[in-house]
Coordinates of N, CA, C and O in Angstrom, one line a residue:
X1 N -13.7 -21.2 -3.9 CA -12.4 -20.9 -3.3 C -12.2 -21.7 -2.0 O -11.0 -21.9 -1.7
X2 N -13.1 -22.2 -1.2 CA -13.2 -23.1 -0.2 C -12.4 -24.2 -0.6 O -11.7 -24.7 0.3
X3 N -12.3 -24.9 -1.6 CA -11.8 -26.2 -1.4 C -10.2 -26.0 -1.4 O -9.6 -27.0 -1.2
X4 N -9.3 -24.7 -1.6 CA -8.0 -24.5 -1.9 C -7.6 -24.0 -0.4 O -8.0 -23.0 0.2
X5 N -7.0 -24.8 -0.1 CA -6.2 -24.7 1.4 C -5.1 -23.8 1.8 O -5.0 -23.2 2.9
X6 N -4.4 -23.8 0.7 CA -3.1 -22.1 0.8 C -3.7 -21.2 0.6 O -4.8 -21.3 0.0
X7 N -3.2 -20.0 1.0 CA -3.8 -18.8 0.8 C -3.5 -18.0 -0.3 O -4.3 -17.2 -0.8
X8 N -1.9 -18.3 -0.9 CA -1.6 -17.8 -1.7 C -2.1 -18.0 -2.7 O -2.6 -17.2 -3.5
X9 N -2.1 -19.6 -2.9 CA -3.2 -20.0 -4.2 C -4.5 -19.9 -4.4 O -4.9 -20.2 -5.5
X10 N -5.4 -19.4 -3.3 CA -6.2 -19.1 -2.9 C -6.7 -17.4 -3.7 O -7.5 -17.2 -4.7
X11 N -5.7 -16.5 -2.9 CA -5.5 -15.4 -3.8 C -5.4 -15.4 -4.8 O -6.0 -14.7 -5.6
X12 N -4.7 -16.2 -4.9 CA -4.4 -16.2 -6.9 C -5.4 -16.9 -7.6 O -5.1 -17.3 -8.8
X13 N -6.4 -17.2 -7.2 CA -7.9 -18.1 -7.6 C -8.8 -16.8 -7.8 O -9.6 -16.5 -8.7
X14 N -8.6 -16.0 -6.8 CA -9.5 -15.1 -6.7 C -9.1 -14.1 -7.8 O -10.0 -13.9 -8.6
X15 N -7.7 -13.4 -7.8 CA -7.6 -12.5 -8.9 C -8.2 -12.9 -10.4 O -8.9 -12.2 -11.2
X16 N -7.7 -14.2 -10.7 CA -8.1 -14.8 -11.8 C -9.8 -15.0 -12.1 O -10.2 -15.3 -13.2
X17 N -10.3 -15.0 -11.3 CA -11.4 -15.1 -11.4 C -12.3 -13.4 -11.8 O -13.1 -13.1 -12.7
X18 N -11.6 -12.6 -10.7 CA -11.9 -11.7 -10.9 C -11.6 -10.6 -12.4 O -12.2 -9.7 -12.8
X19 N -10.2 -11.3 -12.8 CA -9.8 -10.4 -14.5 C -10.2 -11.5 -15.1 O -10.9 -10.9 -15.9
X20 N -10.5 -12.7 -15.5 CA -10.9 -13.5 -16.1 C -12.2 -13.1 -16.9 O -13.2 -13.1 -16.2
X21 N -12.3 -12.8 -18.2 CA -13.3 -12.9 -19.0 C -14.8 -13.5 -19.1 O -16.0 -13.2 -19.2
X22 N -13.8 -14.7 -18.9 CA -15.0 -16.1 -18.7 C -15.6 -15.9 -17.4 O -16.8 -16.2 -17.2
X23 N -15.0 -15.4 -16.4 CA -15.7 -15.3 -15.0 C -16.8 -14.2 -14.9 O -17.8 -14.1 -15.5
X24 N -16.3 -13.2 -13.9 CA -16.6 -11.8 -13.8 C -16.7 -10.8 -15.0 O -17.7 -10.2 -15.4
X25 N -15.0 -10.5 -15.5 CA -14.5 -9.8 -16.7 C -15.4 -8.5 -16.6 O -16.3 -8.1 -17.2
X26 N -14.8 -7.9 -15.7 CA -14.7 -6.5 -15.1 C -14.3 -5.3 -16.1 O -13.1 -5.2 -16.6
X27 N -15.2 -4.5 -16.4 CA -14.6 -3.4 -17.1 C -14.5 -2.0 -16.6 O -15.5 -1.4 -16.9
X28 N -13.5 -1.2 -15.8 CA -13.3 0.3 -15.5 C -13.7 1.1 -15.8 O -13.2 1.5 -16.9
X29 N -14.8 1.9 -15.5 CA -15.4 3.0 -15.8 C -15.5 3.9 -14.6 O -16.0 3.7 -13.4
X30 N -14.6 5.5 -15.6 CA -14.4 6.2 -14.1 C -15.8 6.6 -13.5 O -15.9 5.9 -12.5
X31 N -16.8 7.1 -13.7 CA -17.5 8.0 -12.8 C -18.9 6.7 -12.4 O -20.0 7.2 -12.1
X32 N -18.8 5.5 -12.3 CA -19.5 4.3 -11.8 C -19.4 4.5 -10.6 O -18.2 4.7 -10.4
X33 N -19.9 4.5 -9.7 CA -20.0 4.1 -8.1 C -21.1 3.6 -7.8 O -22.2 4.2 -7.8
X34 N -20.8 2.2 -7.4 CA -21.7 1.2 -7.2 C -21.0 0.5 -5.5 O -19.9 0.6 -4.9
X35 N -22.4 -0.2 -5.3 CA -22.1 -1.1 -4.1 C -21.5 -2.4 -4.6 O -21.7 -2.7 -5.8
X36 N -20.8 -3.0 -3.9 CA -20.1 -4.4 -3.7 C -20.5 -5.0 -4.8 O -20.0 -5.1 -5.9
X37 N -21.9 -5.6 -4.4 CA -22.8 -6.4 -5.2 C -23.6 -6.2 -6.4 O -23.9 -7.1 -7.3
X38 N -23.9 -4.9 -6.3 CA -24.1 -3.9 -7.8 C -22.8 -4.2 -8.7 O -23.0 -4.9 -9.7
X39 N -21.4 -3.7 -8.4 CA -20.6 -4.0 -9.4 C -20.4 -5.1 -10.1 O -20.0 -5.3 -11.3
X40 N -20.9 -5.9 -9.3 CA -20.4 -7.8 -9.6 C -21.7 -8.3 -10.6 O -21.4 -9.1 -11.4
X41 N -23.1 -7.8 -10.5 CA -23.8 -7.7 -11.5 C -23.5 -7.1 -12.6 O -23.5 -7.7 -13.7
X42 N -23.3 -5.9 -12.6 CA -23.3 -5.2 -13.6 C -22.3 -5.2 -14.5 O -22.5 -5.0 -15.7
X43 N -21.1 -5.5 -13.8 CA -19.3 -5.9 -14.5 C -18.9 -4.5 -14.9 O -18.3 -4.4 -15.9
X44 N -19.2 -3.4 -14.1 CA -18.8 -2.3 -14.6 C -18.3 -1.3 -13.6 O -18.8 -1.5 -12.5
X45 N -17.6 -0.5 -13.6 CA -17.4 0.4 -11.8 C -16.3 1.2 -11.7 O -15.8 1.1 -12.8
X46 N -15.7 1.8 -11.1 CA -14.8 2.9 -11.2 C -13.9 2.1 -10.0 O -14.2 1.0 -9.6
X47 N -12.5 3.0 -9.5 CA -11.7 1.4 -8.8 C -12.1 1.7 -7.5 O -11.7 1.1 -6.5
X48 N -13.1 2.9 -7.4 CA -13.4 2.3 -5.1 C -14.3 1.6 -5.5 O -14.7 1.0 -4.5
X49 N -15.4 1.1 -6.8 CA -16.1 0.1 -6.5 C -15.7 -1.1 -6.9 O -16.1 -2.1 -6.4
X50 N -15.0 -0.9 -7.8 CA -14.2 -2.6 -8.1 C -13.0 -3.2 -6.8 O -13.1 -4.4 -6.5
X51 N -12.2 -2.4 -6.3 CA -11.7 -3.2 -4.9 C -12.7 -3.3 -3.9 O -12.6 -4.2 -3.1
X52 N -13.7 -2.5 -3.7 CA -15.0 -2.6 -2.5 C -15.0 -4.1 -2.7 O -14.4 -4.9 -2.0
X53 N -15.8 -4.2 -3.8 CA -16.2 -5.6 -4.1 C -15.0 -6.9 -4.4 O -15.2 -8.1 -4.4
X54 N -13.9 -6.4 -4.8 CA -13.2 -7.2 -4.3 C -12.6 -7.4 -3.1 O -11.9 -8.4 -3.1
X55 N -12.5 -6.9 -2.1 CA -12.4 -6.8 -0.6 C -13.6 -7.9 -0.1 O -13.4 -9.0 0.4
X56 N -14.7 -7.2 -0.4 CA -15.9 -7.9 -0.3 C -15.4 -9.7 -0.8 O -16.1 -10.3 0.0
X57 N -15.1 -10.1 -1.3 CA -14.6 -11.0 -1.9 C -13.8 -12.3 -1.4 O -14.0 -13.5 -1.3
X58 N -12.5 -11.2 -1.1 CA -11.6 -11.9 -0.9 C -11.7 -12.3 0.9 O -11.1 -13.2 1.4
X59 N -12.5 -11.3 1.6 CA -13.1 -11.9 2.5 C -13.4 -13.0 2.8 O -12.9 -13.9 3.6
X60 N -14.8 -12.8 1.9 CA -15.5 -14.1 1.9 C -14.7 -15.8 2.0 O -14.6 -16.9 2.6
X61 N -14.2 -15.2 0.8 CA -12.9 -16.4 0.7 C -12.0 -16.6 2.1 O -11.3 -17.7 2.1
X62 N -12.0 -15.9 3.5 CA -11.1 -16.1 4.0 C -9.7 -15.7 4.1 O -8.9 -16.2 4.9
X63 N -9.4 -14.5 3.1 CA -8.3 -14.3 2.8 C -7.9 -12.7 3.9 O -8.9 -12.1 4.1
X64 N -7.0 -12.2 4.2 CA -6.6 -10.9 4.8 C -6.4 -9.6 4.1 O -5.2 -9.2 4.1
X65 N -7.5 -8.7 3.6 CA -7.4 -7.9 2.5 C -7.6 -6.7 3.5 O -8.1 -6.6 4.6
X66 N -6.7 -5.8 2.6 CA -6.6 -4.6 3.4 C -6.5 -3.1 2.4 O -5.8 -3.2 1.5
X67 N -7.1 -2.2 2.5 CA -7.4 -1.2 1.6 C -6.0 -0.2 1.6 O -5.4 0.1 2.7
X68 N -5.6 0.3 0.2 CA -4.7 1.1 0.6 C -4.9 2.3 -0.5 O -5.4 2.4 -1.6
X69 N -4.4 3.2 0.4 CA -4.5 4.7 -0.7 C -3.5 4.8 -0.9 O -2.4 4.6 -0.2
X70 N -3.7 5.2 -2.3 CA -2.3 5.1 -3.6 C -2.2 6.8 -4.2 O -2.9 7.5 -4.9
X71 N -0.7 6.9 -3.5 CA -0.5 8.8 -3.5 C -0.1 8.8 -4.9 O 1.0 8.9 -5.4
X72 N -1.5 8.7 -5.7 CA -0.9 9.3 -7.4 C -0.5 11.0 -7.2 O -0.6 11.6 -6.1
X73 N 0.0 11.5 -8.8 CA -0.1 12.9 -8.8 C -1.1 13.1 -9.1 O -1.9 12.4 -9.7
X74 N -1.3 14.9 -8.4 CA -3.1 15.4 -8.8 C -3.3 15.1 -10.4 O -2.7 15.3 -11.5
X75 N -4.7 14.4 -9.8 CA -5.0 14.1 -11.2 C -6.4 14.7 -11.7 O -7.1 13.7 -11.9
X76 N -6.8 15.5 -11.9 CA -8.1 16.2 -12.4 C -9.3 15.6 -13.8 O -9.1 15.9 -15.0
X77 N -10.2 14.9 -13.4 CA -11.6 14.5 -14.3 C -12.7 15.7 -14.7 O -13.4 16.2 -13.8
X78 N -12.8 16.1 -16.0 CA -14.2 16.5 -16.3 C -15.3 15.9 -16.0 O -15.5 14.9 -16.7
X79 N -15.8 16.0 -15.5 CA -17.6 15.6 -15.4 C -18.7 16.9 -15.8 O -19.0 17.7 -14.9
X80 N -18.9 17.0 -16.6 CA -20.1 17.5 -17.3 C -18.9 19.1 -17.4 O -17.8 19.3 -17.8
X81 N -20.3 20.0 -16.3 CA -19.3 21.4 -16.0 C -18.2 21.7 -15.1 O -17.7 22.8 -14.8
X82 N -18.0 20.3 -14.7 CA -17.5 20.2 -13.1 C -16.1 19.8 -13.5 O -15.9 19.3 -14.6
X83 N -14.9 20.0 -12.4 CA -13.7 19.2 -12.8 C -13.5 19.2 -11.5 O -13.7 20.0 -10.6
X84 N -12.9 17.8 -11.3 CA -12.9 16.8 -9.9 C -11.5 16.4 -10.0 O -10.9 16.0 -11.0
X85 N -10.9 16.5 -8.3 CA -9.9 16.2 -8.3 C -10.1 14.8 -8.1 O -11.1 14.7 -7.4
X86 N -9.3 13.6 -8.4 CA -9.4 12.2 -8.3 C -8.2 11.5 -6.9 O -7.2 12.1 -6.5
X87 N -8.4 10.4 -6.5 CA -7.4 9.7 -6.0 C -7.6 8.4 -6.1 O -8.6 8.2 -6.8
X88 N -7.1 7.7 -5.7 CA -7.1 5.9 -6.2 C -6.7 5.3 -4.9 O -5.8 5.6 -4.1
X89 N -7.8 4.1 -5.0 CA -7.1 3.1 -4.0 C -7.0 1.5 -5.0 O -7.4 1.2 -6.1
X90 N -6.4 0.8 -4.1 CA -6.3 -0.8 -4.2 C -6.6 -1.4 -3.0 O -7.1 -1.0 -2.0
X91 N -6.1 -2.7 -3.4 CA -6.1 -4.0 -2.3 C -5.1 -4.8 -2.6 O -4.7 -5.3 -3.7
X92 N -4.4 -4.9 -1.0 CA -3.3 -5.4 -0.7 C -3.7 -7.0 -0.2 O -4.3 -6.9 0.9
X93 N -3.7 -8.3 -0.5 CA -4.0 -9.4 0.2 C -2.4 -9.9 1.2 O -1.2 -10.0 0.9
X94 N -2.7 -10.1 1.8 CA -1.2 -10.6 3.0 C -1.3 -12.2 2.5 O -2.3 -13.0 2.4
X95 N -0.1 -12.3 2.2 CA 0.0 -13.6 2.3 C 0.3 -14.4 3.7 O 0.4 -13.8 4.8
X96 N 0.3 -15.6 3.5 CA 0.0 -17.1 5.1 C 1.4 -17.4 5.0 O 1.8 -18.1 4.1
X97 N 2.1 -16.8 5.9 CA 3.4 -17.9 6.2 C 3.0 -19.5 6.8 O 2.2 -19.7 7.8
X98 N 3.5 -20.3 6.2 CA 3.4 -21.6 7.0 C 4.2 -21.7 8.2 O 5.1 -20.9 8.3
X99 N 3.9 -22.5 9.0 CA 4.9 -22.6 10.0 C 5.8 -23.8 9.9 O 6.2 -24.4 10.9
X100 N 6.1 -24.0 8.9 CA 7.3 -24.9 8.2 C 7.6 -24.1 7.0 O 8.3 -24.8 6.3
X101 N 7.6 -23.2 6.6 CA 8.4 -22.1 5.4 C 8.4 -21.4 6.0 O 7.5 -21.0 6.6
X102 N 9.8 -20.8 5.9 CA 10.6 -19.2 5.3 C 10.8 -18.7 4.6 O 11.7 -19.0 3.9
X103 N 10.0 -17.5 4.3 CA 10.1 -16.8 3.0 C 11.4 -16.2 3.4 O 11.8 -15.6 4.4
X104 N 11.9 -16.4 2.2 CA 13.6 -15.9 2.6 C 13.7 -14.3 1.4 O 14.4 -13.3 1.5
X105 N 13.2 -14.4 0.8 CA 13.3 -13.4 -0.7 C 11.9 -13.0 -1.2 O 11.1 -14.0 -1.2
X106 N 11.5 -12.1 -1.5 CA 10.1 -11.7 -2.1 C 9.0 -11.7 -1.0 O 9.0 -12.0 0.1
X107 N 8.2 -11.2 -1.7 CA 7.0 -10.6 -0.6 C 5.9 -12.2 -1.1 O 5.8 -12.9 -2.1
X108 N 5.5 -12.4 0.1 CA 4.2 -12.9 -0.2 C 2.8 -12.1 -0.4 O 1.8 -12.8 -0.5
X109 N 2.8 -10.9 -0.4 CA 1.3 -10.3 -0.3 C 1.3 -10.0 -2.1 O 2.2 -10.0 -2.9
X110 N -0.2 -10.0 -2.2 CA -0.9 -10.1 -4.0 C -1.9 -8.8 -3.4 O -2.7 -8.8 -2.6
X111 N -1.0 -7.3 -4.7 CA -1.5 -6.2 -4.5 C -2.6 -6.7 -6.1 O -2.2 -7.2 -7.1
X112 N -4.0 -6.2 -5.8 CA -5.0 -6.0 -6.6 C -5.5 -4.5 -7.4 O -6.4 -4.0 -6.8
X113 N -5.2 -4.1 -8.2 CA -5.4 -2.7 -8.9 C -6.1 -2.9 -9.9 O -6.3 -4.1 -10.2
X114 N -6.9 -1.7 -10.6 CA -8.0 -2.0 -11.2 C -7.5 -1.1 -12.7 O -7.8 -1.4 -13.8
X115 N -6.8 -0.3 -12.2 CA -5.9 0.4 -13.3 C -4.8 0.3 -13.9 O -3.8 0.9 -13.4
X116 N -4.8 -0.3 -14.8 CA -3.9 -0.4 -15.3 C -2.2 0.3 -15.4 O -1.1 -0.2 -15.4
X117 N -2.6 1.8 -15.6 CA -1.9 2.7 -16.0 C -1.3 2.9 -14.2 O 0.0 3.2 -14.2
X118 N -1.8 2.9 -13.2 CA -1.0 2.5 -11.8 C -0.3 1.5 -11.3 O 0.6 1.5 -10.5
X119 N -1.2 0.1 -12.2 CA 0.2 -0.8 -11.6 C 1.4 -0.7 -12.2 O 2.4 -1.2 -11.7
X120 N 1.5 -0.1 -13.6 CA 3.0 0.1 -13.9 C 3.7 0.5 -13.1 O 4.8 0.0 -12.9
X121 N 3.0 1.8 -12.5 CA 3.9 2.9 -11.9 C 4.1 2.0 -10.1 O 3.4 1.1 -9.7
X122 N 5.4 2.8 -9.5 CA 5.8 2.9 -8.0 C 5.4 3.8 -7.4 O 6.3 4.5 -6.8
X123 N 3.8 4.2 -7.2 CA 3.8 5.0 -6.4 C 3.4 4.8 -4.6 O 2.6 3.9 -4.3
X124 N 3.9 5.4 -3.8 CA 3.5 5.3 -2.2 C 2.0 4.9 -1.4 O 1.2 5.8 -1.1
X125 N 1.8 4.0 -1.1 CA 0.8 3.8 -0.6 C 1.4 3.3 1.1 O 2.3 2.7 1.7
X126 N -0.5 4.0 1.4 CA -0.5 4.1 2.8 C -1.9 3.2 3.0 O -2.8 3.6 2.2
X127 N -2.2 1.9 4.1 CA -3.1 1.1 4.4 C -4.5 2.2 5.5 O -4.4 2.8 6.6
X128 N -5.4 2.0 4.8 CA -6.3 2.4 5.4 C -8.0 2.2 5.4 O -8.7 2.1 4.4
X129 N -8.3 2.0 6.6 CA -9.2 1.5 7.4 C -10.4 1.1 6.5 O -10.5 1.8 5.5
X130 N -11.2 0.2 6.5 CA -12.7 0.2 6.0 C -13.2 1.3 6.5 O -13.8 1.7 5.5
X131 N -13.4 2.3 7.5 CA -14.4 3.1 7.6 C -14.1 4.5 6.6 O -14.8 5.4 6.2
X132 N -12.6 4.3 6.3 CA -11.9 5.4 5.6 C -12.6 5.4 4.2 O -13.4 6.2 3.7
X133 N -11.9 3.9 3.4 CA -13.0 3.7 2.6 C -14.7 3.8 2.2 O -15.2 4.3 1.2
X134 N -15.4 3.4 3.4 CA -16.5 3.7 3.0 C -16.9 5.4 3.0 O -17.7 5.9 2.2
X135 N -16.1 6.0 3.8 CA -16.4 7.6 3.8 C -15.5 8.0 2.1 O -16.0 8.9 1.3
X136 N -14.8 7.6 1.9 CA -14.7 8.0 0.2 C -15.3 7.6 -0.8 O -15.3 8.3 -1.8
X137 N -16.1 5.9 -0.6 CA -17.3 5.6 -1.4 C -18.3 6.6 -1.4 O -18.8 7.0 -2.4
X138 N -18.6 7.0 0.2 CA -20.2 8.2 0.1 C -19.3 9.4 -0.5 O -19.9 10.0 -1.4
X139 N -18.3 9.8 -0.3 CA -18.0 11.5 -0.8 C -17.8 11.1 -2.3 O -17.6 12.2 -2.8
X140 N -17.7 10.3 -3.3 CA -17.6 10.0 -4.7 C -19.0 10.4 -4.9 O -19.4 11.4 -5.6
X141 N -19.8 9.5 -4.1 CA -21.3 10.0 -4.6 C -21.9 11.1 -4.1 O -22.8 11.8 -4.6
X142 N -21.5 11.2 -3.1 CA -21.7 13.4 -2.6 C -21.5 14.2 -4.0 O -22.4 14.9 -4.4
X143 N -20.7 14.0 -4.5 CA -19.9 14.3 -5.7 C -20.6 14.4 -6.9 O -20.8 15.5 -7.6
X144 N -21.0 13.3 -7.1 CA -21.9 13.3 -8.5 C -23.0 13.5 -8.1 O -23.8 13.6 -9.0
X145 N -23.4 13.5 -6.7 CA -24.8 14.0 -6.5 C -24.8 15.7 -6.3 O -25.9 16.2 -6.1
X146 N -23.6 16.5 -6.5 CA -23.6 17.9 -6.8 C -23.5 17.5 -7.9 O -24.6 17.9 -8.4
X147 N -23.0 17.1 -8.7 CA -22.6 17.4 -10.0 C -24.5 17.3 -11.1 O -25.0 17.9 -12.2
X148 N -25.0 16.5 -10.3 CA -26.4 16.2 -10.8 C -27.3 17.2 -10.3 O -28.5 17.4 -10.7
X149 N -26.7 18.0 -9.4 CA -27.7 18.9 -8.8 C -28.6 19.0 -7.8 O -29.5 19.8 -7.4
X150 N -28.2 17.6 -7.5 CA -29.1 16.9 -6.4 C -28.5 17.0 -4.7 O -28.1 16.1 -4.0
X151 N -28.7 18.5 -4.4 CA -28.1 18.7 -3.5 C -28.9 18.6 -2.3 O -28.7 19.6 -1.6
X152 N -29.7 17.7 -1.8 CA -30.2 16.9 -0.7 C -29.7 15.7 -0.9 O -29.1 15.3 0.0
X153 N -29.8 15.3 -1.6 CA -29.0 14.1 -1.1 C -27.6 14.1 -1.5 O -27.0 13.1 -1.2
X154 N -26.8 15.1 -2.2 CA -25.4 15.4 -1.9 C -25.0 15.6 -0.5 O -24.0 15.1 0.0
X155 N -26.0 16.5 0.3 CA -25.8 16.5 1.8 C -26.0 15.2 2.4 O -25.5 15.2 3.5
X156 N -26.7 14.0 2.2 CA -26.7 13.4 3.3 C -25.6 12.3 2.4 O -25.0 11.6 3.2
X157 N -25.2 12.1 1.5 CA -23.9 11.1 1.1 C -22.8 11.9 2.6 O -22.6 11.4 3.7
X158 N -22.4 13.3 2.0 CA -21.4 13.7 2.4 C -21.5 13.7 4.4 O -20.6 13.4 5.2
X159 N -22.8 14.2 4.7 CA -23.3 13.4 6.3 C -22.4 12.2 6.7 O -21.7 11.9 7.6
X160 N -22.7 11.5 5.4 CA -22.8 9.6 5.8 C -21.2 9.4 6.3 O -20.6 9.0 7.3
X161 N -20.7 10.2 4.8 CA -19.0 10.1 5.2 C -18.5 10.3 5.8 O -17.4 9.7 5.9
X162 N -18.8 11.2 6.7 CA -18.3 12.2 7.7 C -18.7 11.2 9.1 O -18.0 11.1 10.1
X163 N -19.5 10.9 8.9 CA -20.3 9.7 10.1 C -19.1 8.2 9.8 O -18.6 7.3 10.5
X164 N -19.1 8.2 9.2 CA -18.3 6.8 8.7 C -17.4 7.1 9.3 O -17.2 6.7 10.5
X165 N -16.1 8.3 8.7 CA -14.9 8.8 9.4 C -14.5 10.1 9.7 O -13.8 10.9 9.0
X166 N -14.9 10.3 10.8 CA -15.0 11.9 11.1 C -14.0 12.3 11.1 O -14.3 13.5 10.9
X167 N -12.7 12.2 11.1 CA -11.4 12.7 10.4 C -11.0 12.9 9.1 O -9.9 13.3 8.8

């Protein structure tokens, strides 16, 4: 991604790479929660680990990525005996105004979603923090670490989160 100088095309290097078969070729799986670098190995992840790591990413690249929570309706997952209420995020990249262009019409920012069945939809999102994020990465795995029964380290995920974003 270094040698491409716009950002916009830049971004658009990066998404393609990232749904690209031949590249990455990422497959959605809900109850996966993995780190950044875990997902990108494994090609598998639920969407706070597939935008993690594309955040992680588009970073790298130099680009302006920003986490956003996406107000679906309640949406409820079985997991074994358990039923978990769900919410979803993305990634919003900002586009580079030049300082010889005016965007006169259309947005420059490239929203990143991992679900399909949401980017159709218009639902409300609100931009929020890396530390917000990481405290919903550890409470995913608080989560499945009750659900495993593994309730010592269900307490210290949910610790972690709470340390990440105490609100």
């Amino acid at each position: 991604f270094s040698s491409e100088r716009n950002k916009q095309q830049k971004a658009m290097k990066l998404v393609r790479h990232i749904f690209n078969q031949n590249n990455i070729g990422l497959a959605y799986q809900r109850n996966v929660n993995l780190t950044a670098s875990q997902t990108y190995e494994s090609k598998t992840a639920n969407c706070m680990s597939l935008t993690i790591m594309a955040y992680a990413l588009a970073n790298e690249a130099g680009l302006d990525a920003k986490f956003q929570d996406v107000e679906i309706p309640e949406y409820w997952v079985r997991n074994g005996q358990y039923n978990m209420l769900t919410g979803h995020v993305n990634l919003m990249i900002a586009g580079v105004k030049s300082p010889n262009v005016s965007v006169v019409w259309g947005a420059t920012n490239i929203e990143i979603d991992f679900d399909p069945f949401i980017r159709k939809k218009n639902f409300p999102k609100t931009k929020v923090d890396l530390d917000t994020v990481v405290a919903m990465f550890y409470n995913n795995k608080g989560a499945q670490a009750l659900v495993d029964e593994d309730y010592d380290r269900a307490y210290r995920y949910f610790t972690a989160a709470i340390e990440s974003a105490p609100y």
